[in-house]
Every structure is written in C-alpha cells, then in structure tokens.
Amino acid sequence: MVSTIRRGFLVGLLGGALALGLSYLLRVLVGGVFLPELAAQTLFSLTPGSVESVFVVNLQSLAKYSAFASAVVINLVVYGVLGALLYRSKSISVESGRLERLFSYVILPYVIFGTLGLLLLFTTAIQSSPVSPSVLLITLAPPQIVFGLVLGQFWVSAPVKPTEVCVPPEVPKVVKTKGKGKKFDRRRRLIIQAGLASAVGAAILVYGVGFLLRSSSSSSVTQPANPSALFAQNITANSDFYRVDVNIFPPSVDGSTWQLSVSGLVSTPMTLTLSQIQQMTYYDQYNTLECVSNTIGGDLISTAQWRGVRLSDVLAMAGLQSSAEYIVFRAVDGYDVAIPLASAMQDGTLLVYEMNGEPLPTDHGYPLRAIVPGLYGMMNCKWITSIEAVSTQYEGYWQVRGWENDAHYQTGSEIVIPGGAQITDRFGITGSSSVPLGMVPIAGIAFAGDRGISLVEVSTDGGNVWTQASLVPPLSENTWVFWSAQWNPPSKGQYKLMVRATDGTGAVQTAVVTGPFPDGATGYHVVDISVIATPTSSTTSGT
C-alpha cells in the first residue's frame, strides 16, 4: 500500500508539473486562467490595507510574487496527493479498462480544480477583477487531460506484483552477474520520475517568476557614486520605471477594440476609441509618480514624460454637470479609484497614451492611464475602461481597505549618495556606507508632488546643524528635484547624515516617523556613514 501511495504521489507530481506548465502557457499565450494566479489574486483582494502595507514594506514587489510562487507549489502538491488517492482507490482497480481509468483521472481533478476555481473566481469577481467562468472551465480542461494521460500511462506501464496474478508453472531464474547488468527496478524508475517532476516544476517557477520580474524596479545600468551620474537620470527608462498594482500578470488589452466610456453626471454619455482620443489636442508633460507604499529611502518612485489629453477636455465633451464631486476611474482588471473634481479639472491631469515617446507599455497601463499631479500613484489609474462622474465621495479598491481616499503626496527627501539605501538602486548608484576622509559629495532627491520644492537642507551631525543644499532646476513643477552639498568631515569616525525638504508652500517636511499606511510614509531619511583614512598609494592588498 505504501509503495502504491508513494508511486501515485510521485506520478501525480510529474503529471501536475506538466499540467501547470501547460496551464501557464495557456495563460500567457491566450489569456487563460492560471489557478495559482487566481488563488494569489484572491488573497490580495481580501487582504486589509494595513496588512498589505507590512508585506510591501518588507518585501516590496516580491510580496505578491512570493504568494504566487507559494500557490504554484501548493497546487503541485495537491496534484501529488490526487495521484496518490487515485492510485490507491479500489474503485479504479486493475480490472478497469484503460479508457475508464483515464476518464477517472481526468474528471476528478477537473471537478476539484473547477469547483475551487469558481469559488476563487466568485470571491475575486466581487473584490477585484471579473473573469468569465467559461474561460476558467475551458482553460482548465487541457491541463487536466495531460494530468490524466500521465497517470494513465504510468499505471498501464506499472509492473504487476507477483501476488496479483497466478504464478506461471515455470519461472526462469534471473542470473545475477556481479558488477554488471544491474536490474533497472521500479524504485530507480520512481526516483527518475521524481527528479523529472522536480525539474519541470522548478522550470515553471524559475521561468514564471523570471517572466514576472522581467521589468525591474531599479536601474539596469550601474553608475558611479557621484552627483553627475545621479543628475543625468532625470527621466526613468520605461523598463526601469517602478510597477506596483493588484495584478500578478499585467492585463493585456487590444487597443484596436478598446473603448473608453464616459458616464454618470454628464449630459451626453459617450464612448471613445483610442484613435479618437489620439486625434484630440494632446499635451506633453513631465511627472514623477510615487507609490503610497514607498518607504523613507525606498525606490518606488520614478519620473517620465507623458503624452495625453486633458481629462477636463473629455469631461467637457460629455457635458459635465455641476452636481459632480468625484470622478471615478474603472480599469480592465477590476481596479477602481476616484479623485476629487478639483484634481480632475487641473490642466495637468491627463489621460495618457504615450510614455517617454513610446506607446504606453502594457506594464504601465496600455492603452490609457491617468496622470494626476499631487496624488500618490494608486490614484493614477492604469488600464482605464470607464470614467464616471458622481455626486458623493467614492471609495475605490484600496480605499475600502483603509488607505487614504484623497492621497496627496507627503513631502519627502532622500540621500542617494553616499549610503546604500534602496533609493540608490533606482538610479543604479554603487552605494557605500564608508567614505574616505576629505571632501565628500552628498546628493539625492526631494519630492512634494505639485507643491514643488523650495529648499533642501542637510545635516551631518544627527540634526543639530543644518546646511542648505544646492538645487538642480526640475523638469517641471510636478517632478522630483535633485540636490547636492559638499561635506568636509573633521575627522575619521561615525556620522549620521540627515536630509529635510521644504515644499513650495513653505511647509517643512515633518520629522515624525510613520509607515506608509494609510497616507504615505513620513520622517527624515537618515544614513549612517563611516569616515575612514584616505587611501594612499603605498596601500597594498591581497598579500
């Protein structure tokens, strides 16, 4: 019995790995449903904002990918358990025909995973992104057929125990030859099967997670630790632009059939195609986006040039009514968020379709996303399909989970050089927590949304004395500002560098340290630096 169960589990792992591989390919190639993705997505949709914030702070974008990878492993183990149960089942005995066994091996997992998928789909459809049940049920079928074929093949080819049949009158003896002709027995075959299953499963995880992480949230180019290398990166490349959203896979939208609906408190509800939007008067502008989950010194912040049409022009075309107070964006992935009417009517609030001179990438909202000056990234909806004007305050996807509804950027400033904070990865700077005695450059960024930055100050003694830094003129009033200062440490030792900014209204950045939840992190960025002796030409190493 133990041997049968073990064999069934190992074969189930093999069949499950192949089934998951096919399911993953269907997801990537034809937009099918990948059950581990659906399970992880459901988990995200049910997670309160305060809990989600903890995971994002500690794991950054790996928070959702680790949940996804765990779901893949769990799904694989379930396949193994199913294999063991099916091989052990007396109702599917050796007397059953091959087609009968194959039917059982396919139907049982299909019913189990189909039922589970529908339950997850129902929950996710309420919380987030609705997906057609028919798509789920259709794309679940081929993987279960593969699973059944693997189980059926190994069952048929399994050796028959001597106790299960009559022993022939004459059984030829096996002559054992020492050192050669070793029997290729079932145990060795099972080991190979387990190894194959593990290899296929590992390939799925490595390729799948690699596919998900293909767009890094940090610079792909390593730069020296000097201010000029930092200042040369005013614009973030599309491939390096940070990405945080509610999806494992970014939605793939066909721009040729996509339409934007405008409804609610408007005199003339309408729909617009991407081509019609692109024929409207467009505007190019530079904007920095920052995730509300970004920590002090974190790298979830980027800058790009955007091209699009003014949201106010679209609303004017539809005849916006005076009773409207909020504008609601809804996206193809089920995400929704609302911005106050005052933010919607700003000249700088755009519906964009280009990013850094290229069509808006899929990862960043193709074919249309919102750019809203002054509001955190979660308010800048991607993959927009509809706009609705409403008369009352509206709570969107993250707001019902406790995040701030009118999420204005906090004033923040970070030290990029020297030190090794996460923000150094954004610019590909080679970070170091030690510097040689002598003149030391200090440089970084400051950002306060549409309020701009009027002053940056640096302290090298833990906040007792503050020195004004030099500012580099920003690309626009809605982008980060680069700053720099020179520091001549008096002696070797340990120093605590700090930075603070003053926004365009004259309000000084708060020193009170808070986490990202619910309205953005606050506090000074602090970097501990060791000043060491100046290297001399006589210094040698590697002796």
XYZ file of C-alpha atoms in Angstrom:
543
model
C 0.000 0.000 0.000
C 2.772 2.414 0.955
C 4.540 1.714 -2.326
C 1.338 2.375 -4.305
C 0.678 5.650 -2.490
C 4.277 6.765 -2.920
C 4.212 5.876 -6.579
C 0.911 7.707 -7.076
C 2.230 10.811 -5.321
C 5.377 10.930 -7.439
C 3.486 10.338 -10.672
C 0.946 12.936 -9.541
C 3.794 15.443 -9.085
C 5.034 14.693 -12.579
C 1.578 14.986 -14.134
C 0.835 18.089 -12.067
C 4.061 19.775 -13.150
C 3.231 19.177 -16.796
C -0.370 20.286 -16.241
C 0.768 23.502 -14.562
C 3.250 24.124 -17.355
C 0.508 23.832 -19.970
C -1.850 25.979 -17.884
C 0.824 28.655 -17.585
C 1.377 28.660 -21.344
C -2.366 29.000 -21.941
C -2.380 31.964 -19.552
C 0.484 33.713 -21.327
C -0.475 32.883 -24.903
C -4.283 33.033 -24.984
C -5.235 34.736 -21.709
C -6.439 31.601 -19.943
C -6.898 31.255 -16.197
C -3.872 30.064 -14.232
C -5.206 28.718 -10.953
C -2.225 29.700 -8.745
C -2.516 33.249 -10.067
C -6.240 33.287 -9.290
C -5.585 31.982 -5.775
C -2.922 34.627 -5.111
C -5.159 37.323 -6.613
C -7.999 36.322 -4.299
C -5.655 36.514 -1.319
C -4.611 40.033 -2.316
C -8.198 41.161 -2.775
C -9.104 40.032 0.763
C -6.015 41.482 2.465
C -6.638 44.631 4.562
C -4.535 47.634 3.636
C -2.691 47.678 6.966
C -1.542 44.071 6.464
C -0.711 44.602 2.796
C 1.434 47.572 3.755
C 3.581 45.448 6.076
C 4.329 42.954 3.300
C 5.068 45.660 0.737
C 7.374 47.480 3.153
C 9.364 44.324 3.897
C 9.220 42.505 0.553
C 8.482 45.292 -1.948
C 7.195 43.832 -5.228
C 8.253 40.335 -4.117
C 5.289 40.295 -1.720
C 2.799 39.231 -4.368
C 5.304 37.148 -6.320
C 6.187 35.079 -3.259
C 2.480 34.440 -2.684
C 2.155 33.427 -6.326
C 5.147 31.051 -6.132
C 3.716 29.520 -2.944
C 0.398 28.961 -4.715
C 2.232 27.138 -7.536
C 3.966 24.835 -5.039
C 0.728 24.141 -3.176
C -1.060 23.366 -6.439
C 1.730 20.951 -7.366
C 1.474 19.167 -4.010
C -2.306 18.853 -4.436
C -1.685 17.120 -7.752
C 0.643 14.721 -5.941
C -1.992 13.939 -3.317
C -4.584 13.385 -6.045
C -2.230 10.978 -7.760
C -1.748 9.012 -4.550
C -5.503 8.848 -3.889
C -6.336 7.821 -7.428
C -3.698 5.066 -7.488
C -4.904 3.832 -4.101
C -8.604 3.925 -4.997
C -10.152 0.447 -5.147
C -12.943 1.739 -7.392
C -10.347 2.365 -10.085
C -8.863 -1.105 -9.978
C -6.622 -3.010 -12.309
C -9.709 -4.657 -13.773
C -10.938 -1.281 -15.046
C -10.310 -0.570 -18.695
C -7.702 1.938 -19.756
C -10.241 4.468 -21.027
C -12.280 4.086 -17.841
C -9.217 4.811 -15.695
C -8.208 7.732 -17.919
C -11.713 9.178 -17.626
C -11.498 8.980 -13.826
C -8.016 10.502 -13.766
C -9.229 13.497 -15.778
C -12.704 14.071 -14.339
C -11.844 14.039 -10.622
C -9.106 16.721 -10.778
C -11.191 18.733 -13.247
C -14.165 18.748 -10.864
C -11.976 19.585 -7.854
C -9.979 22.367 -9.501
C -13.008 23.630 -11.420
C -15.027 23.953 -8.216
C -12.114 25.614 -6.418
C -11.568 27.949 -9.369
C -15.213 29.001 -9.455
C -15.156 29.722 -5.703
C -11.998 31.821 -6.099
C -13.435 33.477 -9.171
C -16.637 34.374 -7.353
C -14.679 35.947 -4.491
C -12.279 37.800 -6.789
C -15.133 38.989 -9.021
C -16.712 40.650 -6.014
C -13.455 42.138 -4.771
C -11.476 42.820 -7.908
C -11.273 41.537 -11.449
C -14.197 39.647 -13.008
C -13.166 36.807 -15.299
C -15.578 34.725 -17.346
C -16.379 31.345 -15.718
C -16.458 29.834 -19.207
C -12.828 30.902 -19.759
C -11.905 29.277 -16.452
C -13.651 25.993 -17.224
C -12.378 25.798 -20.811
C -8.737 26.545 -19.997
C -8.749 24.144 -17.031
C -9.650 21.189 -19.261
C -6.430 20.661 -21.307
C -4.124 20.617 -18.227
C -6.319 18.011 -16.501
C -6.263 15.869 -19.645
C -2.457 15.978 -19.566
C -2.521 15.041 -15.873
C -4.847 12.123 -16.599
C -2.722 10.904 -19.500
C 0.400 10.850 -17.336
C -1.360 8.922 -14.567
C -2.876 6.520 -17.075
C 0.397 5.910 -18.859
C 2.356 5.110 -15.716
C -0.484 2.953 -14.353
C -0.574 0.838 -17.509
C 3.196 0.539 -17.626
C 3.488 -0.277 -13.931
C 4.902 -3.712 -13.130
C 2.383 -6.192 -11.783
C 3.013 -7.601 -8.347
C 3.505 -11.429 -8.268
C 0.714 -11.762 -5.700
C -1.821 -10.219 -8.075
C -1.683 -12.994 -10.720
C -1.199 -16.738 -10.933
C 2.433 -17.755 -10.945
C 3.369 -19.489 -14.230
C 4.439 -23.140 -13.962
C 8.000 -22.307 -14.834
C 9.593 -19.081 -13.852
C 13.008 -18.522 -15.360
C 15.599 -17.633 -12.808
C 17.407 -14.374 -13.079
C 21.108 -14.897 -13.165
C 22.855 -12.077 -11.343
C 26.215 -11.030 -12.673
C 28.402 -9.239 -10.181
C 29.238 -5.703 -11.281
C 27.147 -5.691 -14.476
C 23.620 -5.893 -15.740
C 22.040 -4.333 -12.671
C 18.286 -4.547 -12.618
C 16.543 -1.317 -13.645
C 13.879 -1.745 -10.965
C 10.803 0.197 -10.080
C 12.464 2.132 -7.268
C 15.052 3.579 -9.597
C 12.347 4.439 -12.098
C 10.409 6.241 -9.369
C 13.489 8.239 -8.426
C 13.878 9.337 -12.037
C 10.191 10.253 -12.168
C 10.525 12.345 -9.010
C 13.596 14.055 -10.429
C 11.796 14.792 -13.680
C 8.796 16.179 -11.822
C 11.045 18.369 -9.690
C 12.927 19.614 -12.754
C 9.735 20.506 -14.619
C 8.235 22.152 -11.536
C 11.412 24.132 -10.939
C 11.432 25.224 -14.580
C 7.884 26.526 -14.209
C 8.788 28.514 -11.102
C 12.048 29.886 -12.468
C 10.647 30.855 -15.861
C 7.332 32.076 -14.469
C 8.760 34.267 -11.719
C 11.503 35.415 -14.104
C 8.801 36.448 -16.566
C 7.015 38.376 -13.825
C 10.169 40.123 -12.683
C 11.366 40.972 -16.169
C 10.646 44.673 -15.542
C 12.940 45.620 -12.706
C 12.025 48.415 -10.329
C 15.615 49.627 -10.335
C 18.054 50.927 -12.900
C 19.538 48.361 -15.267
C 22.777 50.375 -15.547
C 25.388 50.642 -12.795
C 26.582 54.195 -12.159
C 29.493 55.594 -10.118
C 28.663 57.255 -6.814
C 28.945 60.898 -7.871
C 26.275 63.606 -8.266
C 26.718 63.980 -12.043
C 25.749 60.311 -12.542
C 22.627 60.949 -10.474
C 21.690 64.211 -12.204
C 21.926 62.556 -15.624
C 18.951 60.342 -14.721
C 16.184 62.908 -14.534
C 13.954 60.636 -16.634
C 13.426 56.966 -15.766
C 13.559 54.498 -18.658
C 10.274 52.656 -19.264
C 11.922 49.343 -18.456
C 13.183 50.693 -15.116
C 10.014 52.529 -14.076
C 8.596 51.091 -10.848
C 5.465 48.960 -11.113
C 3.023 48.277 -8.288
C -0.555 47.170 -8.925
C -3.028 44.491 -7.891
C -2.078 42.026 -10.638
C 0.330 39.118 -10.933
C 0.323 39.481 -14.717
C -0.415 42.941 -16.173
C -3.654 42.897 -18.217
C -3.213 42.586 -21.967
C -5.612 44.882 -23.839
C -6.308 45.018 -27.578
C -6.075 48.714 -28.390
C -7.899 48.290 -31.703
C -11.106 47.150 -29.983
C -10.718 49.009 -26.674
C -13.177 51.782 -25.857
C -13.444 54.362 -23.090
C -16.911 55.020 -21.731
C -17.787 58.341 -20.067
C -20.970 58.285 -17.992
C -22.640 59.381 -14.772
C -23.417 63.027 -14.148
C -22.847 64.132 -17.739
C -25.325 65.471 -20.269
C -24.046 63.300 -23.124
C -22.679 59.870 -22.144
C -20.258 58.703 -24.786
C -17.619 56.193 -25.778
C -14.250 56.995 -27.333
C -11.815 54.773 -29.175
C -8.066 55.065 -28.752
C -7.829 56.564 -32.235
C -10.388 59.248 -31.382
C -8.522 60.154 -28.203
C -5.230 60.376 -30.077
C -6.836 62.833 -32.543
C -7.693 65.261 -29.735
C -5.395 68.107 -28.679
C -2.573 66.480 -26.727
C -0.125 67.737 -24.123
C 3.373 66.583 -23.170
C 4.446 66.941 -19.564
C 6.911 65.543 -17.047
C 5.538 63.922 -13.911
C 7.046 61.951 -11.061
C 4.965 59.088 -9.681
C 5.492 57.592 -6.237
C 3.768 54.583 -4.692
C 1.914 55.270 -1.456
C 3.618 52.126 -0.092
C 7.075 53.618 -0.627
C 9.197 53.789 2.496
C 11.613 56.520 3.546
C 14.619 55.869 1.327
C 12.641 53.415 -0.824
C 12.838 53.065 -4.598
C 9.138 53.045 -5.578
C 9.413 56.394 -7.316
C 10.129 57.268 -10.975
C 9.826 60.091 -13.499
C 8.708 60.053 -17.140
C 7.460 62.291 -19.914
C 3.795 61.609 -20.646
C 1.628 62.489 -23.644
C -2.142 62.579 -23.480
C -5.312 64.620 -23.425
C -6.692 66.655 -20.578
C -9.320 64.885 -18.514
C -11.146 68.197 -18.261
C -11.489 68.304 -22.071
C -13.030 64.831 -22.137
C -15.453 65.736 -19.349
C -16.368 68.957 -21.166
C -17.151 66.973 -24.326
C -19.557 64.827 -22.303
C -21.184 67.861 -20.672
C -20.114 67.502 -17.040
C -22.938 68.508 -14.696
C -22.470 70.933 -11.798
C -23.541 68.353 -9.206
C -20.467 66.176 -9.863
C -17.981 65.997 -6.967
C -15.798 62.967 -7.765
C -14.552 61.341 -10.947
C -14.362 57.547 -10.799
C -11.895 55.562 -12.907
C -12.519 51.866 -13.547
C -9.953 49.578 -15.143
C -9.981 46.387 -17.164
C -8.549 44.428 -14.206
C -11.423 45.470 -11.927
C -9.410 48.159 -10.135
C -11.273 51.370 -9.335
C -10.386 54.686 -7.728
C -11.904 58.168 -7.548
C -10.305 61.601 -7.499
C -11.889 64.850 -6.301
C -13.357 67.055 -9.032
C -10.790 69.773 -8.271
C -7.966 67.341 -9.096
C -9.758 66.107 -12.208
C -10.157 69.629 -13.595
C -6.482 70.617 -13.255
C -4.789 71.332 -16.571
C -2.069 68.850 -15.615
C -4.447 65.904 -15.117
C -4.093 63.846 -18.273
C -5.369 60.666 -19.852
C -2.089 59.475 -21.356
C -1.295 57.016 -24.129
C 2.453 57.609 -24.529
C 5.344 57.301 -22.089
C 8.800 58.680 -22.871
C 7.943 58.986 -26.559
C 6.693 55.401 -26.911
C 3.210 53.858 -26.803
C 2.218 53.315 -23.190
C 3.736 49.944 -22.153
C 1.434 47.139 -21.038
C 3.004 47.192 -17.558
C 2.083 50.842 -17.152
C -1.492 50.900 -18.338
C -1.823 50.459 -22.106
C -3.836 51.743 -23.806
C -4.799 54.550 -21.390
C -3.924 55.622 -17.867
C -4.430 58.687 -15.712
C -1.717 61.094 -14.574
C -2.959 63.181 -11.655
C -0.488 65.772 -10.276
C -0.257 65.856 -6.499
C -1.780 62.438 -5.789
C 0.011 59.178 -4.991
C 0.419 56.527 -7.661
C -2.621 54.485 -6.577
C -4.816 57.418 -7.653
C -3.294 57.401 -11.170
C -5.412 54.565 -12.569
C -3.963 52.255 -15.256
C -5.759 50.268 -17.987
C -8.766 52.616 -17.806
C -12.007 51.434 -19.448
C -14.556 53.840 -17.966
C -14.926 57.249 -16.337
C -17.963 58.103 -14.245
C -18.902 61.428 -12.654
C -20.609 61.005 -9.247
C -22.016 63.403 -6.663
C -20.685 61.764 -3.492
C -17.347 60.625 -2.152
C -16.375 57.289 -3.670
C -14.097 54.679 -2.101
C -12.124 52.578 -4.551
C -10.172 49.321 -4.396
C -7.561 50.403 -1.848
C -9.755 52.915 -0.055
C -12.218 50.259 1.143
C -9.147 48.528 2.592
C -8.244 51.546 4.701
C -5.927 53.631 2.506
C -6.431 57.390 2.237
C -9.109 58.465 -0.227
C -7.570 61.815 -1.239
C -3.953 60.648 -1.099
C -1.810 63.760 -1.546
C 1.951 63.261 -1.678
C 3.838 63.745 1.573
C 6.907 65.956 1.339
C 9.926 63.669 1.216
C 13.665 63.779 0.592
C 16.250 61.028 0.256
C 20.018 60.708 0.304
C 21.209 58.751 -2.716
C 24.949 59.478 -2.322
C 26.604 58.253 -0.114
C 24.990 55.223 1.505
C 23.270 52.057 0.399
C 19.542 52.760 0.763
C 17.065 51.226 -1.679
C 16.790 54.543 -3.493
C 20.351 54.033 -4.776
C 19.033 51.062 -6.782
C 16.560 53.336 -8.555
C 19.496 55.142 -10.133
C 21.897 52.205 -10.321
C 24.303 54.004 -7.991
C 27.042 51.907 -6.392
C 26.252 52.538 -2.735
C 28.761 52.586 0.103
C 28.422 53.234 3.830
C 32.037 54.360 4.123
C 33.844 57.321 2.583
C 37.489 58.466 2.706
C 38.489 61.447 4.806
C 38.345 64.594 2.689
C 35.704 66.439 0.674
C 32.614 64.215 0.347
C 29.727 64.898 -2.066
C 26.207 64.375 -0.730
C 23.318 64.237 -3.201
C 19.774 62.992 -3.540
C 16.194 63.782 -4.471
C 13.266 65.635 -2.942
C 9.601 65.484 -3.961
C 6.359 67.050 -2.780
C 4.007 66.425 -5.696
C 2.517 69.526 -7.324
C 3.646 71.726 -4.404
C 7.234 71.672 -5.635
C 10.405 72.005 -3.555
C 11.768 75.367 -2.416
C 14.560 74.299 -0.043
C 16.616 71.220 0.907
C 18.838 71.093 3.996
C 21.435 68.531 5.044
C 22.742 67.679 8.499
C 25.925 65.692 9.129
C 25.692 65.611 12.914
C 22.347 63.937 13.526
C 20.174 67.043 13.119
C 21.915 69.619 15.322
C 23.155 71.823 12.486
C 21.517 72.124 9.051
C 23.189 73.357 5.863
C 21.371 74.468 2.727
C 21.897 72.277 -0.333
C 22.064 73.364 -3.957
C 19.043 72.523 -6.111
C 19.031 71.443 -9.743
C 16.122 73.043 -11.662
C 13.423 70.351 -12.065
C 11.913 69.235 -15.366
C 8.550 70.584 -14.176
C 6.699 71.623 -11.052
C 5.413 68.023 -10.838
C 8.751 66.185 -10.769
C 11.408 65.318 -8.254
C 14.203 67.786 -7.579
C 17.877 66.801 -7.463
C 20.019 68.411 -4.782
C 23.663 68.288 -3.694
C 26.016 69.522 -0.979
C 29.712 69.251 -0.121
C 30.848 67.924 3.242
C 34.351 68.056 4.730
C 34.279 65.735 7.756
C 36.618 66.981 10.520
C 37.994 63.538 11.363
C 37.568 59.812 10.979
C 34.622 58.218 12.755
C 30.893 57.537 12.577
C 28.476 60.177 11.302
C 24.717 60.370 10.912
C 23.629 62.170 7.740
C 20.082 63.526 7.506
C 18.061 65.485 4.947
C 14.858 67.503 5.057
C 12.916 69.470 2.445
C 10.590 72.455 2.379
C 7.806 72.414 -0.182
C 6.701 75.287 -2.403
C 4.156 76.491 0.156
C 6.844 76.912 2.829
C 5.860 73.834 4.844
C 8.864 71.943 6.231
C 8.982 68.170 5.948
C 7.881 66.550 9.209
C 10.422 64.678 11.323
C 7.731 62.390 12.738
C 8.369 58.866 11.505
C 5.307 56.974 10.254
C 4.856 53.978 7.985
C 3.220 54.101 4.559
C -0.239 53.064 5.759
C -2.670 54.780 5.351
C -1.487 58.012 3.649
C 2.237 57.681 2.885
C 5.431 57.419 4.926
C 6.900 60.424 6.728
C 10.118 61.233 8.569
C 13.696 62.200 7.755
C 15.943 59.929 5.739
C 18.945 59.010 7.904
C 22.147 57.402 6.611
C 24.947 56.156 8.868
C 28.368 56.789 7.343
C 31.866 55.747 8.395
C 34.671 58.139 7.521
C 37.912 56.230 7.059
C 41.525 57.168 6.409
C 42.330 58.462 2.941
C 43.817 55.634 0.843
C 47.484 56.154 -0.052
C 49.498 54.916 -2.990
C 51.531 52.669 -0.673
C 48.467 50.728 0.386
C 48.543 47.150 -0.857
C 46.124 44.294 -0.683
C 45.928 40.593 -1.347
C 49.173 39.690 0.441
